[in-house]
PDB file of N, CA and C in Angstrom:
ATOM      1  N   MET A  14       6.221 -11.279 -25.813  1.00 68.00           N
ATOM      2  CA  MET A  14       5.271 -11.447 -24.735  1.00 68.00           C
ATOM      3  C   MET A  14       5.000 -10.086 -24.098  1.00 68.00           C
ATOM      4  N   ILE A  15       3.750  -9.732 -24.019  1.00 73.00           N
ATOM      5  CA  ILE A  15       3.372  -8.411 -23.528  1.00 73.00           C
ATOM      6  C   ILE A  15       3.763  -8.165 -22.080  1.00 73.00           C
ATOM      7  N   TRP A  16       3.658  -9.170 -21.226  1.00 72.00           N
ATOM      8  CA  TRP A  16       3.927  -8.987 -19.798  1.00 72.00           C
ATOM      9  C   TRP A  16       5.408  -8.894 -19.505  1.00 72.00           C
ATOM     10  N   ALA A  17       6.257  -9.295 -20.450  1.00 80.00           N
ATOM     11  CA  ALA A  17       7.701  -9.222 -20.237  1.00 80.00           C
ATOM     12  C   ALA A  17       8.230  -7.803 -20.436  1.00 80.00           C
ATOM     13  N   LYS A  18       7.472  -6.969 -21.129  1.00 85.00           N
ATOM     14  CA  LYS A  18       7.892  -5.591 -21.356  1.00 85.00           C
ATOM     15  C   LYS A  18       7.571  -4.755 -20.125  1.00 85.00           C
ATOM     16  N   HIS A  19       8.588  -4.068 -19.601  1.00 86.00           N
ATOM     17  CA  HIS A  19       8.366  -3.246 -18.420  1.00 86.00           C
ATOM     18  C   HIS A  19       7.711  -1.936 -18.810  1.00 86.00           C
ATOM     19  N   SER A  20       6.622  -1.640 -18.149  1.00 88.00           N
ATOM     20  CA  SER A  20       5.963  -0.343 -18.248  1.00 88.00           C
ATOM     21  C   SER A  20       5.310  -0.099 -16.894  1.00 88.00           C
ATOM     22  N   SER A  21       4.954   1.123 -16.625  1.00 83.00           N
ATOM     23  CA  SER A  21       4.345   1.421 -15.326  1.00 83.00           C
ATOM     24  C   SER A  21       3.002   0.710 -15.169  1.00 83.00           C
ATOM     25  N   VAL A  22       2.252   0.565 -16.259  1.00 87.00           N
ATOM     26  CA  VAL A  22       0.960  -0.133 -16.193  1.00 87.00           C
ATOM     27  C   VAL A  22       1.173  -1.618 -15.914  1.00 87.00           C
ATOM     28  N   ASN A  23       2.091  -2.250 -16.659  1.00 88.00           N
ATOM     29  CA  ASN A  23       2.377  -3.665 -16.415  1.00 88.00           C
ATOM     30  C   ASN A  23       2.886  -3.885 -14.997  1.00 88.00           C
ATOM     31  N   GLU A  24       3.723  -2.976 -14.518  1.00 85.00           N
ATOM     32  CA  GLU A  24       4.254  -3.103 -13.161  1.00 85.00           C
ATOM     33  C   GLU A  24       3.131  -3.070 -12.130  1.00 85.00           C
ATOM     34  N   GLN A  25       2.190  -2.162 -12.291  1.00 86.00           N
ATOM     35  CA  GLN A  25       1.059  -2.068 -11.363  1.00 86.00           C
ATOM     36  C   GLN A  25       0.213  -3.338 -11.396  1.00 86.00           C
ATOM     37  N   ILE A  26      -0.031  -3.862 -12.584  1.00 90.00           N
ATOM     38  CA  ILE A  26      -0.834  -5.085 -12.711  1.00 90.00           C
ATOM     39  C   ILE A  26      -0.127  -6.260 -12.052  1.00 90.00           C
ATOM     40  N   VAL A  27       1.162  -6.399 -12.306  1.00 90.00           N
ATOM     41  CA  VAL A  27       1.915  -7.513 -11.727  1.00 90.00           C
ATOM     42  C   VAL A  27       1.978  -7.401 -10.210  1.00 90.00           C
ATOM     43  N   MET A  28       2.175  -6.200  -9.675  1.00 89.00           N
ATOM     44  CA  MET A  28       2.203  -6.038  -8.213  1.00 89.00           C
ATOM     45  C   MET A  28       0.841  -6.368  -7.603  1.00 89.00           C
ATOM     46  N   TYR A  29      -0.224  -5.950  -8.257  1.00 93.00           N
ATOM     47  CA  TYR A  29      -1.575  -6.268  -7.789  1.00 93.00           C
ATOM     48  C   TYR A  29      -1.783  -7.782  -7.775  1.00 93.00           C
ATOM     49  N   LEU A  30      -1.404  -8.436  -8.871  1.00 95.00           N
ATOM     50  CA  LEU A  30      -1.565  -9.887  -8.954  1.00 95.00           C
ATOM     51  C   LEU A  30      -0.710 -10.604  -7.910  1.00 95.00           C
ATOM     52  N   PHE A  31       0.508 -10.139  -7.702  1.00 95.00           N
ATOM     53  CA  PHE A  31       1.397 -10.757  -6.729  1.00 95.00           C
ATOM     54  C   PHE A  31       0.778 -10.732  -5.333  1.00 95.00           C
ATOM     55  N   SER A  32       0.220  -9.607  -4.945  1.00 94.00           N
ATOM     56  CA  SER A  32      -0.395  -9.517  -3.612  1.00 94.00           C
ATOM     57  C   SER A  32      -1.604 -10.438  -3.502  1.00 94.00           C
ATOM     58  N   ARG A  33      -2.403 -10.523  -4.550  1.00 96.00           N
ATOM     59  CA  ARG A  33      -3.574 -11.407  -4.542  1.00 96.00           C
ATOM     60  C   ARG A  33      -3.159 -12.874  -4.496  1.00 96.00           C
ATOM     61  N   ILE A  34      -2.075 -13.197  -5.193  1.00 97.00           N
ATOM     62  CA  ILE A  34      -1.574 -14.571  -5.194  1.00 97.00           C
ATOM     63  C   ILE A  34      -1.086 -14.965  -3.804  1.00 97.00           C
ATOM     64  N   LEU A  35      -0.358 -14.073  -3.131  1.00 94.00           N
ATOM     65  CA  LEU A  35       0.130 -14.389  -1.791  1.00 94.00           C
ATOM     66  C   LEU A  35      -1.018 -14.648  -0.823  1.00 94.00           C
ATOM     67  N   VAL A  36      -2.052 -13.826  -0.883  1.00 93.00           N
ATOM     68  CA  VAL A  36      -3.222 -14.041  -0.019  1.00 93.00           C
ATOM     69  C   VAL A  36      -3.907 -15.352  -0.394  1.00 93.00           C
ATOM     70  N   GLY A  37      -4.036 -15.613  -1.683  1.00 95.00           N
ATOM     71  CA  GLY A  37      -4.644 -16.868  -2.135  1.00 95.00           C
ATOM     72  C   GLY A  37      -3.861 -18.085  -1.681  1.00 95.00           C
ATOM     73  N   LEU A  38      -2.543 -18.020  -1.722  1.00 95.00           N
ATOM     74  CA  LEU A  38      -1.717 -19.134  -1.259  1.00 95.00           C
ATOM     75  C   LEU A  38      -1.878 -19.363   0.242  1.00 95.00           C
ATOM     76  N   ALA A  39      -1.961 -18.284   1.006  1.00 93.00           N
ATOM     77  CA  ALA A  39      -2.181 -18.426   2.451  1.00 93.00           C
ATOM     78  C   ALA A  39      -3.533 -19.087   2.718  1.00 93.00           C
ATOM     79  N   LYS A  40      -4.560 -18.703   1.962  1.00 93.00           N
ATOM     80  CA  LYS A  40      -5.882 -19.318   2.128  1.00 93.00           C
ATOM     81  C   LYS A  40      -5.860 -20.785   1.703  1.00 93.00           C
ATOM     82  N   LEU A  41      -5.108 -21.111   0.655  1.00 96.00           N
ATOM     83  CA  LEU A  41      -4.984 -22.500   0.215  1.00 96.00           C
ATOM     84  C   LEU A  41      -4.292 -23.346   1.282  1.00 96.00           C
ATOM     85  N   LEU A  42      -3.234 -22.819   1.873  1.00 95.00           N
ATOM     86  CA  LEU A  42      -2.548 -23.541   2.946  1.00 95.00           C
ATOM     87  C   LEU A  42      -3.480 -23.777   4.129  1.00 95.00           C
ATOM     88  N   ALA A  43      -4.307 -22.794   4.440  1.00 94.00           N
ATOM     89  CA  ALA A  43      -5.281 -22.955   5.526  1.00 94.00           C
ATOM     90  C   ALA A  43      -6.298 -24.036   5.174  1.00 94.00           C
ATOM     91  N   LYS A  44      -6.775 -24.011   3.942  1.00 94.00           N
ATOM     92  CA  LYS A  44      -7.762 -24.995   3.494  1.00 94.00           C
ATOM     93  C   LYS A  44      -7.193 -26.413   3.537  1.00 94.00           C
ATOM     94  N   LYS A  45      -5.898 -26.553   3.271  1.00 96.00           N
ATOM     95  CA  LYS A  45      -5.245 -27.864   3.281  1.00 96.00           C
ATOM     96  C   LYS A  45      -4.825 -28.300   4.683  1.00 96.00           C
ATOM     97  N   GLY A  46      -5.081 -27.457   5.693  1.00 95.00           N
ATOM     98  CA  GLY A  46      -4.785 -27.812   7.070  1.00 95.00           C
ATOM     99  C   GLY A  46      -3.354 -27.582   7.511  1.00 95.00           C
ATOM    100  N   VAL A  47      -2.611 -26.768   6.759  1.00 95.00           N
ATOM    101  CA  VAL A  47      -1.219 -26.491   7.105  1.00 95.00           C
ATOM    102  C   VAL A  47      -1.175 -25.490   8.268  1.00 95.00           C
ATOM    103  N   LYS A  48      -0.478 -25.880   9.332  1.00 94.00           N
ATOM    104  CA  LYS A  48      -0.318 -24.994  10.491  1.00 94.00           C
ATOM    105  C   LYS A  48       0.732 -23.950  10.163  1.00 94.00           C
ATOM    106  N   PRO A  49       0.677 -22.747  10.622  1.00 92.00           N
ATOM    107  CA  PRO A  49      -0.331 -22.109  11.455  1.00 92.00           C
ATOM    108  C   PRO A  49      -1.478 -21.506  10.654  1.00 92.00           C
ATOM    109  N   PHE A  50      -1.440 -21.647   9.318  1.00 91.00           N
ATOM    110  CA  PHE A  50      -2.456 -21.034   8.468  1.00 91.00           C
ATOM    111  C   PHE A  50      -3.855 -21.552   8.766  1.00 91.00           C
ATOM    112  N   SER A  51      -3.967 -22.804   9.162  1.00 94.00           N
ATOM    113  CA  SER A  51      -5.284 -23.403   9.400  1.00 94.00           C
ATOM    114  C   SER A  51      -5.844 -23.075  10.778  1.00 94.00           C
ATOM    115  N   ASP A  52      -5.062 -22.429  11.616  1.00 95.00           N
ATOM    116  CA  ASP A  52      -5.516 -22.117  12.978  1.00 95.00           C
ATOM    117  C   ASP A  52      -6.481 -20.934  13.043  1.00 95.00           C
ATOM    118  N   TRP A  53      -6.432 -20.055  12.053  1.00 92.00           N
ATOM    119  CA  TRP A  53      -7.266 -18.855  12.062  1.00 92.00           C
ATOM    120  C   TRP A  53      -7.839 -18.597  10.677  1.00 92.00           C
ATOM    121  N   THR A  54      -8.934 -17.845  10.652  1.00 91.00           N
ATOM    122  CA  THR A  54      -9.497 -17.419   9.365  1.00 91.00           C
ATOM    123  C   THR A  54      -8.786 -16.153   8.917  1.00 91.00           C
ATOM    124  N   PHE A  55      -8.937 -15.837   7.652  1.00 89.00           N
ATOM    125  CA  PHE A  55      -8.335 -14.605   7.142  1.00 89.00           C
ATOM    126  C   PHE A  55      -8.933 -13.394   7.850  1.00 89.00           C
ATOM    127  N   ALA A  56     -10.230 -13.437   8.122  1.00 91.00           N
ATOM    128  CA  ALA A  56     -10.888 -12.318   8.812  1.00 91.00           C
ATOM    129  C   ALA A  56     -10.296 -12.106  10.202  1.00 91.00           C
ATOM    130  N   GLN A  57      -9.945 -13.202  10.879  1.00 93.00           N
ATOM    131  CA  GLN A  57      -9.364 -13.080  12.214  1.00 93.00           C
ATOM    132  C   GLN A  57      -7.957 -12.484  12.175  1.00 93.00           C
ATOM    133  N   THR A  58      -7.205 -12.809  11.149  1.00 92.00           N
ATOM    134  CA  THR A  58      -5.820 -12.340  11.073  1.00 92.00           C
ATOM    135  C   THR A  58      -5.681 -11.023  10.323  1.00 92.00           C
ATOM    136  N   TYR A  59      -6.735 -10.584   9.665  1.00 92.00           N
ATOM    137  CA  TYR A  59      -6.640  -9.383   8.836  1.00 92.00           C
ATOM    138  C   TYR A  59      -6.130  -8.156   9.597  1.00 92.00           C
ATOM    139  N   PRO A  60      -6.630  -7.855  10.802  1.00 94.00           N
ATOM    140  CA  PRO A  60      -6.103  -6.661  11.491  1.00 94.00           C
ATOM    141  C   PRO A  60      -4.588  -6.712  11.699  1.00 94.00           C
ATOM    142  N   TYR A  61      -4.057  -7.876  11.990  1.00 94.00           N
ATOM    143  CA  TYR A  61      -2.617  -8.019  12.183  1.00 94.00           C
ATOM    144  C   TYR A  61      -1.875  -7.912  10.854  1.00 94.00           C
ATOM    145  N   PHE A  62      -2.464  -8.506   9.827  1.00 91.00           N
ATOM    146  CA  PHE A  62      -1.896  -8.433   8.483  1.00 91.00           C
ATOM    147  C   PHE A  62      -1.828  -6.975   8.020  1.00 91.00           C
ATOM    148  N   ALA A  63      -2.926  -6.249   8.187  1.00 94.00           N
ATOM    149  CA  ALA A  63      -2.974  -4.847   7.767  1.00 94.00           C
ATOM    150  C   ALA A  63      -1.975  -4.010   8.562  1.00 94.00           C
ATOM    151  N   ALA A  64      -1.891  -4.244   9.863  1.00 96.00           N
ATOM    152  CA  ALA A  64      -0.939  -3.506  10.694  1.00 96.00           C
ATOM    153  C   ALA A  64       0.493  -3.790  10.270  1.00 96.00           C
ATOM    154  N   ALA A  65       0.797  -5.051   9.961  1.00 95.00           N
ATOM    155  CA  ALA A  65       2.152  -5.412   9.533  1.00 95.00           C
ATOM    156  C   ALA A  65       2.492  -4.756   8.199  1.00 95.00           C
ATOM    157  N   VAL A  66       1.555  -4.752   7.262  1.00 94.00           N
ATOM    158  CA  VAL A  66       1.793  -4.115   5.959  1.00 94.00           C
ATOM    159  C   VAL A  66       2.069  -2.627   6.144  1.00 94.00           C
ATOM    160  N   TRP A  67       1.238  -1.938   6.953  1.00 95.00           N
ATOM    161  CA  TRP A  67       1.451  -0.509   7.172  1.00 95.00           C
ATOM    162  C   TRP A  67       2.741  -0.236   7.935  1.00 95.00           C
ATOM    163  N   ALA A  68       3.074  -1.100   8.889  1.00 97.00           N
ATOM    164  CA  ALA A  68       4.329  -0.923   9.623  1.00 97.00           C
ATOM    165  C   ALA A  68       5.521  -1.043   8.681  1.00 97.00           C
ATOM    166  N   ILE A  69       5.476  -2.017   7.790  1.00 96.00           N
ATOM    167  CA  ILE A  69       6.588  -2.219   6.853  1.00 96.00           C
ATOM    168  C   ILE A  69       6.689  -1.055   5.876  1.00 96.00           C
ATOM    169  N   VAL A  70       5.561  -0.617   5.327  1.00 96.00           N
ATOM    170  CA  VAL A  70       5.618   0.481   4.358  1.00 96.00           C
ATOM    171  C   VAL A  70       6.061   1.770   5.030  1.00 96.00           C
ATOM    172  N   MET A  71       5.642   2.011   6.275  1.00 96.00           N
ATOM    173  CA  MET A  71       6.080   3.218   6.977  1.00 96.00           C
ATOM    174  C   MET A  71       7.576   3.161   7.272  1.00 96.00           C
ATOM    175  N   TRP A  72       8.067   1.987   7.686  1.00 97.00           N
ATOM    176  CA  TRP A  72       9.497   1.849   7.949  1.00 97.00           C
ATOM    177  C   TRP A  72      10.300   2.064   6.668  1.00 97.00           C
ATOM    178  N   LEU A  73       9.875   1.413   5.587  1.00 97.00           N
ATOM    179  CA  LEU A  73      10.567   1.604   4.311  1.00 97.00           C
ATOM    180  C   LEU A  73      10.528   3.064   3.874  1.00 97.00           C
ATOM    181  N   PHE A  74       9.373   3.698   4.022  1.00 96.00           N
ATOM    182  CA  PHE A  74       9.235   5.092   3.601  1.00 96.00           C
ATOM    183  C   PHE A  74      10.162   6.011   4.403  1.00 96.00           C
ATOM    184  N   GLU A  75      10.229   5.800   5.700  1.00 95.00           N
ATOM    185  CA  GLU A  75      11.063   6.674   6.531  1.00 95.00           C
ATOM    186  C   GLU A  75      12.551   6.352   6.420  1.00 95.00           C
ATOM    187  N   GLN A  76      12.900   5.083   6.248  1.00 97.00           N
ATOM    188  CA  GLN A  76      14.307   4.692   6.256  1.00 97.00           C
ATOM    189  C   GLN A  76      14.913   4.522   4.861  1.00 97.00           C
ATOM    190  N   HIS A  77      14.124   4.041   3.916  1.00 97.00           N
ATOM    191  CA  HIS A  77      14.637   3.723   2.573  1.00 97.00           C
ATOM    192  C   HIS A  77      13.593   4.085   1.506  1.00 97.00           C
ATOM    193  N   PRO A  78      13.204   5.336   1.391  1.00 95.00           N
ATOM    194  CA  PRO A  78      12.099   5.701   0.491  1.00 95.00           C
ATOM    195  C   PRO A  78      12.343   5.379  -0.979  1.00 95.00           C
ATOM    196  N   LYS A  79      13.581   5.375  -1.412  1.00 95.00           N
ATOM    197  CA  LYS A  79      13.873   5.155  -2.831  1.00 95.00           C
ATOM    198  C   LYS A  79      13.661   3.704  -3.267  1.00 95.00           C
ATOM    199  N   VAL A  80      13.469   2.779  -2.322  1.00 96.00           N
ATOM    200  CA  VAL A  80      13.196   1.390  -2.723  1.00 96.00           C
ATOM    201  C   VAL A  80      11.712   1.174  -3.002  1.00 96.00           C
ATOM    202  N   LEU A  81      10.870   2.126  -2.629  1.00 93.00           N
ATOM    203  CA  LEU A  81       9.435   2.013  -2.887  1.00 93.00           C
ATOM    204  C   LEU A  81       9.141   2.378  -4.335  1.00 93.00           C
ATOM    205  N   GLN A  82       8.023   1.877  -4.825  1.00 87.00           N
ATOM    206  CA  GLN A  82       7.568   2.234  -6.165  1.00 87.00           C
ATOM    207  C   GLN A  82       7.372   3.751  -6.176  1.00 87.00           C
ATOM    208  N   PRO A  83       7.822   4.460  -7.218  1.00 89.00           N
ATOM    209  CA  PRO A  83       7.814   5.928  -7.212  1.00 89.00           C
ATOM    210  C   PRO A  83       6.476   6.578  -6.863  1.00 89.00           C
ATOM    211  N   SER A  84       5.366   6.074  -7.387  1.00 88.00           N
ATOM    212  CA  SER A  84       4.086   6.718  -7.066  1.00 88.00           C
ATOM    213  C   SER A  84       3.708   6.502  -5.605  1.00 88.00           C
ATOM    214  N   LEU A  85       4.081   5.359  -5.027  1.00 91.00           N
ATOM    215  CA  LEU A  85       3.828   5.133  -3.596  1.00 91.00           C
ATOM    216  C   LEU A  85       4.678   6.081  -2.764  1.00 91.00           C
ATOM    217  N   GLU A  86       5.934   6.228  -3.133  1.00 95.00           N
ATOM    218  CA  GLU A  86       6.803   7.160  -2.409  1.00 95.00           C
ATOM    219  C   GLU A  86       6.246   8.582  -2.468  1.00 95.00           C
ATOM    220  N   GLN A  87       5.780   9.001  -3.645  1.00 95.00           N
ATOM    221  CA  GLN A  87       5.228  10.348  -3.795  1.00 95.00           C
ATOM    222  C   GLN A  87       3.976  10.531  -2.950  1.00 95.00           C
ATOM    223  N   SER A  88       3.103   9.524  -2.958  1.00 93.00           N
ATOM    224  CA  SER A  88       1.883   9.607  -2.145  1.00 93.00           C
ATOM    225  C   SER A  88       2.204   9.669  -0.659  1.00 93.00           C
ATOM    226  N   MET A  89       3.141   8.834  -0.236  1.00 93.00           N
ATOM    227  CA  MET A  89       3.535   8.822   1.176  1.00 93.00           C
ATOM    228  C   MET A  89       4.170  10.161   1.564  1.00 93.00           C
ATOM    229  N   ARG A  90       5.013  10.694   0.704  1.00 93.00           N
ATOM    230  CA  ARG A  90       5.641  11.987   0.994  1.00 93.00           C
ATOM    231  C   ARG A  90       4.589  13.077   1.136  1.00 93.00           C
ATOM    232  N   TYR A  91       3.618  13.076   0.234  1.00 92.00           N
ATOM    233  CA  TYR A  91       2.565  14.077   0.314  1.00 92.00           C
ATOM    234  C   TYR A  91       1.778  13.933   1.612  1.00 92.00           C
ATOM    235  N   LEU A  92       1.368  12.704   1.941  1.00 90.00           N
ATOM    236  CA  LEU A  92       0.548  12.481   3.129  1.00 90.00           C
ATOM    237  C   LEU A  92       1.279  12.731   4.442  1.00 90.00           C
ATOM    238  N   TYR A  93       2.528  12.314   4.530  1.00 89.00           N
ATOM    239  CA  TYR A  93       3.218  12.327   5.813  1.00 89.00           C
ATOM    240  C   TYR A  93       4.274  13.409   5.978  1.00 89.00           C
ATOM    241  N   HIS A  94       4.634  14.096   4.909  1.00 88.00           N
ATOM    242  CA  HIS A  94       5.629  15.152   5.039  1.00 88.00           C
ATOM    243  C   HIS A  94       5.102  16.495   4.548  1.00 88.00           C
ATOM    244  N   ASP A  95       4.589  16.529   3.321  1.00 86.00           N
ATOM    245  CA  ASP A  95       4.184  17.801   2.725  1.00 86.00           C
ATOM    246  C   ASP A  95       2.990  18.434   3.421  1.00 86.00           C
ATOM    247  N   THR A  96       2.134  17.652   4.029  1.00 82.00           N
ATOM    248  CA  THR A  96       0.939  18.207   4.657  1.00 82.00           C
ATOM    249  C   THR A  96       1.112  18.433   6.160  1.00 82.00           C
ATOM    250  N   ASN A  97       2.341  18.370   6.637  1.00 77.00           N
ATOM    251  CA  ASN A  97       2.588  18.586   8.062  1.00 77.00           C
ATOM    252  C   ASN A  97       2.690  20.054   8.434  1.00 77.00           C
ATOM    253  N   ALA A  98       2.693  20.932   7.468  1.00 74.00           N
ATOM    254  CA  ALA A  98       2.827  22.362   7.744  1.00 74.00           C
ATOM    255  C   ALA A  98       1.716  23.134   7.034  1.00 74.00           C
ATOM    256  N   TRP A  99       1.254  24.190   7.702  1.00 70.00           N
ATOM    257  CA  TRP A  99       0.246  25.058   7.101  1.00 70.00           C
ATOM    258  C   TRP A  99       0.900  25.927   6.054  1.00 70.00           C
ATOM    259  N   SER A 100       0.143  26.244   5.007  1.00 65.00           N
ATOM    260  CA  SER A 100       0.650  27.191   4.020  1.00 65.00           C
ATOM    261  C   SER A 100       0.522  28.594   4.609  1.00 65.00           C
ATOM    262  N   ARG A 101       1.018  29.557   3.905  1.00 64.00           N
ATOM    263  CA  ARG A 101       1.018  30.936   4.426  1.00 64.00           C
ATOM    264  C   ARG A 101      -0.364  31.566   4.456  1.00 64.00           C
ATOM    265  N   ASP A 102      -1.260  31.030   3.662  1.00 65.00           N
ATOM    266  CA  ASP A 102      -2.616  31.580   3.667  1.00 65.00           C
ATOM    267  C   ASP A 102      -3.607  30.485   4.039  1.00 65.00           C
ATOM    268  N   CYS A 103      -4.848  30.837   4.094  1.00 66.00           N
ATOM    269  CA  CYS A 103      -5.890  29.881   4.479  1.00 66.00           C
ATOM    270  C   CYS A 103      -6.607  29.301   3.274  1.00 66.00           C
ATOM    271  N   GLN A 104      -6.016  29.417   2.097  1.00 67.00           N
ATOM    272  CA  GLN A 104      -6.643  28.945   0.873  1.00 67.00           C
ATOM    273  C   GLN A 104      -6.985  27.458   0.943  1.00 67.00           C
ATOM    274  N   GLU A 105      -6.148  26.669   1.596  1.00 65.00           N
ATOM    275  CA  GLU A 105      -6.413  25.232   1.650  1.00 65.00           C
ATOM    276  C   GLU A 105      -7.620  24.900   2.524  1.00 65.00           C
ATOM    277  N   LEU A 106      -8.079  25.842   3.331  1.00 68.00           N
ATOM    278  CA  LEU A 106      -9.261  25.598   4.151  1.00 68.00           C
ATOM    279  C   LEU A 106     -10.548  25.918   3.402  1.00 68.00           C
ATOM    280  N   ALA A 107     -10.441  26.713   2.335  1.00 72.00           N
ATOM    281  CA  ALA A 107     -11.621  27.093   1.562  1.00 72.00           C
ATOM    282  C   ALA A 107     -12.056  25.920   0.678  1.00 72.00           C
ATOM    283  N   PRO A 108     -13.351  25.727   0.534  1.00 74.00           N
ATOM    284  CA  PRO A 108     -13.820  24.624  -0.325  1.00 74.00           C
ATOM    285  C   PRO A 108     -13.499  24.922  -1.786  1.00 74.00           C
ATOM    286  N   SER A 109     -13.257  23.883  -2.545  1.00 74.00           N
ATOM    287  CA  SER A 109     -12.992  24.049  -3.965  1.00 74.00           C
ATOM    288  C   SER A 109     -14.302  24.293  -4.699  1.00 74.00           C
ATOM    289  N   LEU A 110     -14.213  24.786  -5.917  1.00 74.00           N
ATOM    290  CA  LEU A 110     -15.419  25.010  -6.709  1.00 74.00           C
ATOM    291  C   LEU A 110     -16.165  23.708  -6.949  1.00 74.00           C
ATOM    292  N   ALA A 111     -15.421  22.630  -7.155  1.00 72.00           N
ATOM    293  CA  ALA A 111     -16.052  21.332  -7.397  1.00 72.00           C
ATOM    294  C   ALA A 111     -16.861  20.873  -6.182  1.00 72.00           C
ATOM    295  N   SER A 112     -16.325  21.069  -4.982  1.00 74.00           N
ATOM    296  CA  SER A 112     -17.067  20.622  -3.797  1.00 74.00           C
ATOM    297  C   SER A 112     -18.247  21.533  -3.500  1.00 74.00           C
ATOM    298  N   VAL A 113     -18.144  22.803  -3.847  1.00 71.00           N
ATOM    299  CA  VAL A 113     -19.280  23.718  -3.657  1.00 71.00           C
ATOM    300  C   VAL A 113     -20.403  23.373  -4.615  1.00 71.00           C
ATOM    301  N   ALA A 114     -20.052  22.957  -5.837  1.00 70.00           N
ATOM    302  CA  ALA A 114     -21.048  22.634  -6.851  1.00 70.00           C
ATOM    303  C   ALA A 114     -21.869  21.410  -6.479  1.00 70.00           C
ATOM    304  N   VAL A 115     -21.309  20.538  -5.681  1.00 65.00           N
ATOM    305  CA  VAL A 115     -22.010  19.306  -5.291  1.00 65.00           C
ATOM    306  C   VAL A 115     -22.954  19.664  -4.220  1.00 65.00           C
TER     307      VAL A 115
END
């Protein structure tokens, strides 16, 4: 079975599907009238959902970074740690050739 073999691509697909399934299940519970899911629409709860997801990922990143998927940990490290200091020169302020060409 192809999905039983662990690879980084399969892992990404399964994680994507898992998140979509959880949202779909919450919407199904709302549609069936299950409280508290039926009390609000997904659009109404989305800001809280997004804030909770970011709060959890930030807490995990700061307290337990090695439990995160490696590419997420690397991205978070780059965004929140590596870019907190200026380099010795101003090269990072200069536009790249690709952006000048556009």
